[in-house]
Amino acid sequence: MTTPYVGRFAPSPTGPLHAGSLAAAVASYLDARVHGGKWLIRIEDIDEGRVVPGAAETILEQLDWLGMHSDGEIVWQSRRKDLYQAARERLAGYVYGCGCNRREIADSRLGVGPDGAAVYPGTCRHGLAPGREARSLRLRVPEAGEDAIGFTDRFAGRQQQRLAIESGDFVLKRADGYWAYQLAVVVDDAEQGVTDIVRGADLLDSTPRQIYLQRLLGVPTPRYLHVPVVRNANGEKLSKQTGALAVQPGPDGNGERAAVAALLDAARFLGLQLAPAAASAPAPLPASLAAFWQQAVPAWARLLAERGAGLPTSAS
Ligand SMILES: [Zn+2]
């Protein structure tokens, strides 16, 4: 018996869904459907300074409009701080207060990790210097030599990161008082019983830190599949700032047509062959939401088979 599949989509409410976040949502939704699993929506509003008022509601309306509904209660990170505090207590022996500011860490010139953050030099590892006060909480990573964390991504293949060299001790609670994304995501995935994470490749570099946290907390490591990040013509990752078009209901009368068009764009980006052409005539593209999803689920299964990215099947 294998554990039943539980997947999720976990957007940050910093703006409406755009082509990039929609592609990740569609991939996670299809993967859950193909495996007969559950698909959950979680609002990652833990970084309250970056939350745009009303954005979470807009995202939920967009998902509803596209025909993607959560198979469970929608969870909001901002309402789960007790869980993050409890996890921090379980990590006690690995957590310490850090008095460094951003400038001091950058000045240490250890370089930046793959996610662009300066590698922390361990300044406060053995206690704060006299007169310094803790600004943030950091998690101790293993010593160099014992710090490699590897995993196999279903799309990206074998990955490995050396935490001591590529990240250093990383932040669990930030100087502004908010819990760090890395802790919240690990706690929530474990608490919600998530078995499969399908998300954008911009989070590939965060995965080893999350696996390290899972090991320290004694929770299972899910399977991972990172889909490519949608970029604009200048090669920049799409975001509100780089002018991504928001996905939204069109004017009255073409709501469903606009929804199908947005989903077809996401499907094309993901490489889905929705209607495999018969030898004689190509099958028509779907005209309704129901028809889209009906074609997209088997198309995702075919894509996984082509890429050898399916899940191990259980011998039941
Ligand atoms: Zn420090």
CSV table of C-alpha atoms and ligand atoms in Angstrom, one decimal:
chain,number,residue,atom,x,y,z
A,1,MET,CA,0.0,0.0,0.0
A,2,THR,CA,1.3,3.4,-0.9
A,3,THR,CA,0.1,6.6,0.8
A,4,PRO,CA,-2.8,8.3,-1.1
A,5,TYR,CA,-1.7,11.2,-3.2
A,6,VAL,CA,-2.1,14.7,-1.7
A,7,GLY,CA,-1.0,17.6,-3.8
A,8,ARG,CA,-1.3,21.4,-3.4
A,9,PHE,CA,-1.1,24.8,-5.0
A,10,ALA,CA,0.3,27.4,-2.7
A,11,PRO,CA,0.3,30.9,-4.2
A,12,SER,CA,1.6,34.0,-2.5
A,13,PRO,CA,-1.0,36.8,-2.6
A,14,THR,CA,1.3,39.4,-4.0
A,15,GLY,CA,-1.0,39.9,-7.1
A,16,PRO,CA,-3.4,38.0,-9.3
A,17,LEU,CA,-2.4,34.8,-11.0
A,18,HIS,CA,-0.3,35.4,-14.1
A,19,ALA,CA,0.8,33.0,-16.9
A,20,GLY,CA,3.6,31.7,-14.7
A,21,SER,CA,1.7,30.9,-11.6
A,22,LEU,CA,-1.2,29.6,-13.7
A,23,ALA,CA,1.2,27.0,-15.4
A,24,ALA,CA,2.3,25.8,-12.0
A,25,ALA,CA,-1.3,25.6,-10.8
A,26,VAL,CA,-2.4,23.6,-13.8
A,27,ALA,CA,0.5,21.2,-13.5
A,28,SER,CA,-0.2,20.5,-9.8
A,29,TYR,CA,-3.9,20.1,-10.5
A,30,LEU,CA,-3.4,17.7,-13.4
A,31,ASP,CA,-0.8,15.7,-11.5
A,32,ALA,CA,-3.3,15.2,-8.6
A,33,ARG,CA,-6.1,14.2,-11.0
A,34,VAL,CA,-3.9,11.8,-13.0
A,35,HIS,CA,-3.0,10.0,-9.7
A,36,GLY,CA,-6.5,10.0,-8.4
A,37,GLY,CA,-5.4,12.2,-5.5
A,38,LYS,CA,-6.5,15.3,-3.6
A,39,TRP,CA,-5.6,18.8,-4.6
A,40,LEU,CA,-5.4,21.5,-1.9
A,41,ILE,CA,-5.1,25.3,-2.1
A,42,ARG,CA,-3.0,27.1,0.5
A,43,ILE,CA,-2.6,30.8,0.6
A,44,GLU,CA,1.1,31.6,1.5
A,45,ASP,CA,0.5,35.0,3.1
A,46,ILE,CA,3.1,34.6,5.8
A,47,ASP,CA,5.2,37.5,4.5
A,48,GLU,CA,2.5,40.0,5.5
A,49,GLY,CA,4.6,43.0,4.3
A,50,ARG,CA,4.4,41.8,0.7
A,51,VAL,CA,0.7,40.8,0.7
A,52,VAL,CA,-1.4,42.9,-1.6
A,53,PRO,CA,-4.9,43.4,0.0
A,54,GLY,CA,-7.5,41.5,-2.0
A,55,ALA,CA,-5.0,39.5,-4.0
A,56,ALA,CA,-5.8,36.2,-2.3
A,57,GLU,CA,-9.5,36.6,-3.0
A,58,THR,CA,-8.7,37.4,-6.6
A,59,ILE,CA,-6.6,34.3,-6.9
A,60,LEU,CA,-9.4,32.1,-5.4
A,61,GLU,CA,-11.9,33.7,-7.9
A,62,GLN,CA,-9.5,33.0,-10.8
A,63,LEU,CA,-9.1,29.4,-9.8
A,64,ASP,CA,-12.8,29.0,-9.4
A,65,TRP,CA,-13.4,30.6,-12.8
A,66,LEU,CA,-10.9,28.1,-14.4
A,67,GLY,CA,-12.7,25.2,-12.8
A,68,MET,CA,-10.0,24.3,-10.3
A,69,HIS,CA,-11.5,23.7,-6.8
A,70,SER,CA,-9.7,22.7,-3.6
A,71,ASP,CA,-10.5,19.2,-2.3
A,72,GLY,CA,-10.2,20.5,1.3
A,73,GLU,CA,-10.5,23.6,3.4
A,74,ILE,CA,-8.4,26.5,2.1
A,75,VAL,CA,-5.5,27.1,4.5
A,76,TRP,CA,-4.0,30.6,5.2
A,77,GLN,CA,-0.5,30.7,6.6
A,78,SER,CA,-1.1,33.9,8.5
A,79,ARG,CA,-3.6,32.0,10.7
A,80,ARG,CA,-1.1,29.2,11.5
A,81,LYS,CA,1.6,31.0,13.4
A,82,ASP,CA,1.2,28.7,16.5
A,83,LEU,CA,2.2,25.7,14.3
A,84,TYR,CA,5.4,27.5,13.2
A,85,GLN,CA,6.2,28.4,16.8
A,86,ALA,CA,5.8,24.8,17.8
A,87,ALA,CA,8.1,23.6,15.1
A,88,ARG,CA,10.7,26.2,16.1
A,89,GLU,CA,10.6,24.7,19.6
A,90,ARG,CA,11.1,21.2,18.3
A,91,LEU,CA,14.2,22.5,16.4
A,92,ALA,CA,15.6,24.1,19.6
A,93,GLY,CA,19.1,22.7,19.6
A,94,TYR,CA,19.6,23.9,16.0
A,95,VAL,CA,18.3,27.5,16.3
A,96,TYR,CA,20.2,30.5,17.4
A,97,GLY,CA,19.8,34.3,17.5
A,98,CYS,CA,21.6,36.3,14.8
A,99,GLY,CA,22.4,40.0,15.3
A,100,CYS,CA,23.8,40.6,11.8
A,101,ASN,CA,22.2,43.0,9.3
A,102,ARG,CA,22.0,42.4,5.6
A,103,ARG,CA,25.0,44.7,4.9
A,104,GLU,CA,27.2,42.8,7.4
A,105,ILE,CA,26.4,39.5,5.7
A,106,ALA,CA,27.0,40.9,2.2
A,107,ASP,CA,30.3,42.3,3.4
A,108,SER,CA,31.6,38.9,4.4
A,109,ARG,CA,32.0,38.2,0.7
A,110,LEU,CA,31.2,34.5,0.8
A,111,GLY,CA,29.2,35.0,-2.3
A,112,VAL,CA,25.6,34.3,-3.0
A,113,GLY,CA,23.8,31.1,-3.1
A,114,PRO,CA,21.8,29.8,-6.1
A,115,ASP,CA,18.8,31.8,-5.0
A,116,GLY,CA,20.7,35.0,-5.0
A,117,ALA,CA,20.9,35.4,-1.2
A,118,ALA,CA,24.2,36.1,0.4
A,119,VAL,CA,25.8,33.0,2.1
A,120,TYR,CA,25.7,33.5,5.8
A,121,PRO,CA,29.3,33.2,7.3
A,122,GLY,CA,28.2,31.9,10.7
A,123,THR,CA,29.2,35.0,12.6
A,124,CYS,CA,26.7,34.5,15.5
A,125,ARG,CA,26.8,30.7,15.5
A,126,HIS,CA,28.6,30.5,18.8
A,127,GLY,CA,26.9,33.4,20.5
A,128,LEU,CA,26.2,37.1,19.9
A,129,ALA,CA,29.1,39.5,20.1
A,130,PRO,CA,29.0,41.7,23.2
A,131,GLY,CA,26.5,44.5,22.8
A,132,ARG,CA,24.6,42.8,19.9
A,133,GLU,CA,21.0,41.9,20.1
A,134,ALA,CA,19.4,39.0,18.1
A,135,ARG,CA,17.5,40.4,15.1
A,136,SER,CA,16.5,37.1,13.5
A,137,LEU,CA,16.6,33.3,14.2
A,138,ARG,CA,18.8,31.1,12.1
A,139,LEU,CA,19.0,27.3,11.7
A,140,ARG,CA,22.4,25.6,11.9
A,141,VAL,CA,23.2,23.5,8.8
A,142,PRO,CA,25.7,20.6,8.9
A,143,GLU,CA,29.4,21.2,8.7
A,144,ALA,CA,31.0,21.3,5.2
A,145,GLY,CA,31.6,17.7,4.1
A,146,GLU,CA,28.4,16.5,5.7
A,147,ASP,CA,26.2,19.1,4.2
A,148,ALA,CA,25.1,17.7,0.8
A,149,ILE,CA,21.4,17.2,0.4
A,150,GLY,CA,20.3,15.4,-2.7
A,151,PHE,CA,16.9,14.5,-4.2
A,152,THR,CA,15.5,13.4,-7.5
A,153,ASP,CA,13.1,15.8,-9.1
A,154,ARG,CA,10.5,14.1,-11.4
A,155,PHE,CA,11.3,16.6,-14.2
A,156,ALA,CA,14.6,18.2,-13.4
A,157,GLY,CA,16.3,14.9,-12.4
A,158,ARG,CA,19.0,14.4,-9.8
A,159,GLN,CA,19.7,17.6,-7.7
A,160,GLN,CA,22.3,18.2,-5.0
A,161,GLN,CA,23.1,21.2,-2.9
A,162,ARG,CA,25.8,21.8,-0.3
A,163,LEU,CA,24.0,23.7,2.5
A,164,ALA,CA,27.2,24.9,4.3
A,165,ILE,CA,28.7,26.3,1.1
A,166,GLU,CA,25.6,27.4,-0.9
A,167,SER,CA,23.4,28.7,1.8
A,168,GLY,CA,25.0,28.7,5.3
A,169,ASP,CA,22.8,28.8,8.4
A,170,PHE,CA,19.5,30.1,7.1
A,171,VAL,CA,16.8,32.3,8.6
A,172,LEU,CA,13.8,30.7,10.4
A,173,LYS,CA,12.3,33.9,11.8
A,174,ARG,CA,13.1,37.2,10.1
A,175,ALA,CA,14.2,40.5,11.6
A,176,ASP,CA,10.7,41.9,10.8
A,177,GLY,CA,9.2,39.2,13.1
A,178,TYR,CA,7.7,37.0,10.3
A,179,TRP,CA,8.4,33.3,10.0
A,180,ALA,CA,10.5,32.5,7.0
A,181,TYR,CA,8.9,30.9,4.0
A,182,GLN,CA,11.2,27.8,4.3
A,183,LEU,CA,9.8,26.9,7.8
A,184,ALA,CA,6.2,27.7,7.0
A,185,VAL,CA,6.1,25.6,3.8
A,186,VAL,CA,7.7,22.5,5.5
A,187,VAL,CA,5.4,22.7,8.5
A,188,ASP,CA,2.3,23.1,6.3
A,189,ASP,CA,3.1,20.4,3.8
A,190,ALA,CA,3.7,18.0,6.7
A,191,GLU,CA,0.6,19.0,8.6
A,192,GLN,CA,-1.6,18.8,5.5
A,193,GLY,CA,-0.2,15.3,4.6
A,194,VAL,CA,1.1,16.6,1.2
A,195,THR,CA,2.8,13.7,-0.6
A,196,ASP,CA,3.6,15.5,-3.9
A,197,ILE,CA,4.8,19.0,-4.6
A,198,VAL,CA,4.5,20.3,-8.1
A,199,ARG,CA,5.6,23.9,-8.4
A,200,GLY,CA,7.7,26.4,-10.4
A,201,ALA,CA,11.5,25.7,-10.9
A,202,ASP,CA,12.3,29.0,-9.1
A,203,LEU,CA,11.8,27.0,-6.0
A,204,LEU,CA,14.2,24.2,-7.0
A,205,ASP,CA,17.0,25.8,-5.0
A,206,SER,CA,14.9,26.1,-1.9
A,207,THR,CA,14.1,22.3,-1.9
A,208,PRO,CA,17.4,21.1,-0.2
A,209,ARG,CA,16.8,23.5,2.7
A,210,GLN,CA,13.2,22.3,3.0
A,211,ILE,CA,14.4,18.6,3.0
A,212,TYR,CA,16.9,19.4,5.7
A,213,LEU,CA,14.1,20.9,7.8
A,214,GLN,CA,11.9,17.9,7.1
A,215,ARG,CA,14.7,15.6,8.4
A,216,LEU,CA,15.2,17.7,11.6
A,217,LEU,CA,11.5,17.7,12.3
A,218,GLY,CA,11.1,14.0,11.5
A,219,VAL,CA,8.4,14.4,8.9
A,220,PRO,CA,8.3,12.7,5.5
A,221,THR,CA,9.9,14.2,2.4
A,222,PRO,CA,7.4,14.5,-0.4
A,223,ARG,CA,8.1,13.8,-4.1
A,224,TYR,CA,9.0,16.9,-6.1
A,225,LEU,CA,8.3,18.0,-9.7
A,226,HIS,CA,9.4,21.5,-10.7
A,227,VAL,CA,8.0,22.9,-13.9
A,228,PRO,CA,9.9,25.4,-15.9
A,229,VAL,CA,9.4,29.1,-15.1
A,230,VAL,CA,7.5,31.2,-17.7
A,231,ARG,CA,9.7,34.0,-18.9
A,232,ASN,CA,8.9,37.2,-20.9
A,233,ALA,CA,10.5,38.2,-24.1
A,234,ASN,CA,13.5,39.6,-22.2
A,235,GLY,CA,14.1,36.3,-20.4
A,236,GLU,CA,12.8,37.6,-17.1
A,237,LYS,CA,10.6,35.6,-14.8
A,238,LEU,CA,7.0,36.8,-15.0
A,239,SER,CA,5.7,38.7,-12.1
A,240,LYS,CA,3.5,41.7,-11.6
A,241,GLN,CA,6.5,43.9,-11.9
A,242,THR,CA,7.6,42.5,-15.3
A,243,GLY,CA,4.2,43.1,-16.8
A,244,ALA,CA,2.7,39.7,-16.8
A,245,LEU,CA,-0.9,39.8,-17.9
A,246,ALA,CA,-3.3,39.0,-15.2
A,247,VAL,CA,-5.6,36.0,-15.9
A,248,GLN,CA,-9.1,37.2,-15.4
A,249,PRO,CA,-12.6,36.7,-16.5
A,250,GLY,CA,-13.3,38.5,-19.8
A,251,PRO,CA,-16.2,40.8,-20.5
A,252,ASP,CA,-19.7,39.3,-20.0
A,253,GLY,CA,-20.5,36.6,-22.6
A,254,ASN,CA,-17.0,35.3,-23.2
A,255,GLY,CA,-16.0,34.3,-19.7
A,256,GLU,CA,-15.7,30.6,-20.5
A,257,ARG,CA,-13.9,31.2,-23.8
A,258,ALA,CA,-11.3,33.4,-22.0
A,259,ALA,CA,-10.8,30.8,-19.3
A,260,VAL,CA,-10.2,28.1,-21.9
A,261,ALA,CA,-7.8,30.4,-23.8
A,262,ALA,CA,-5.8,31.0,-20.6
A,263,LEU,CA,-5.7,27.3,-19.8
A,264,LEU,CA,-4.6,26.5,-23.4
A,265,ASP,CA,-1.7,28.9,-23.0
A,266,ALA,CA,-0.7,27.2,-19.8
A,267,ALA,CA,-1.1,23.7,-21.5
A,268,ARG,CA,1.1,24.8,-24.5
A,269,PHE,CA,3.8,26.1,-22.1
A,270,LEU,CA,3.8,22.8,-20.2
A,271,GLY,CA,4.1,20.9,-23.5
A,272,LEU,CA,0.8,19.1,-23.3
A,273,GLN,CA,-0.5,17.6,-26.5
A,274,LEU,CA,-4.1,18.0,-25.8
A,275,ALA,CA,-5.6,16.4,-28.8
A,276,PRO,CA,-3.2,13.9,-30.3
A,277,ALA,CA,-3.8,14.1,-34.1
A,278,ALA,CA,-5.2,11.0,-35.6
A,279,ALA,CA,-3.4,9.9,-38.8
A,280,SER,CA,-6.3,11.3,-40.8
A,281,ALA,CA,-7.4,14.5,-39.1
A,282,PRO,CA,-6.3,16.6,-36.1
A,283,ALA,CA,-8.8,16.6,-33.3
A,284,PRO,CA,-10.3,20.0,-32.5
A,285,LEU,CA,-9.2,22.0,-29.5
A,286,PRO,CA,-11.6,22.1,-26.6
A,287,ALA,CA,-14.2,24.8,-26.6
A,288,SER,CA,-15.5,24.4,-23.0
A,289,LEU,CA,-13.8,24.1,-19.6
A,290,ALA,CA,-15.2,20.6,-19.2
A,291,ALA,CA,-13.7,19.6,-22.5
A,292,PHE,CA,-10.4,21.2,-21.7
A,293,TRP,CA,-10.0,19.3,-18.4
A,294,GLN,CA,-11.2,16.1,-20.0
A,295,GLN,CA,-8.4,16.3,-22.6
A,296,ALA,CA,-5.8,17.8,-20.3
A,297,VAL,CA,-5.8,15.0,-17.7
A,298,PRO,CA,-4.8,12.2,-20.2
A,299,ALA,CA,-2.4,14.6,-21.9
A,300,TRP,CA,-0.6,15.1,-18.6
A,301,ALA,CA,-0.4,11.3,-18.2
A,302,ARG,CA,1.1,11.0,-21.6
A,303,LEU,CA,3.7,13.7,-20.9
A,304,LEU,CA,4.7,12.0,-17.7
A,305,ALA,CA,5.1,8.7,-19.5
A,306,GLU,CA,7.3,10.3,-22.2
A,307,ARG,CA,9.5,12.0,-19.6
A,308,GLY,CA,9.6,8.9,-17.3
A,309,ALA,CA,8.2,11.2,-14.6
A,310,GLY,CA,5.3,9.1,-13.4
A,311,LEU,CA,4.9,7.9,-9.8
A,312,PRO,CA,5.8,4.3,-8.9
A,313,THR,CA,2.7,2.3,-9.1
A,314,SER,CA,1.7,0.3,-6.1
A,315,ALA,CA,1.4,-3.5,-6.3
A,316,SER,CA,-2.0,-3.6,-4.6
B,1,ZN,ZN,24.7,36.8,12.7
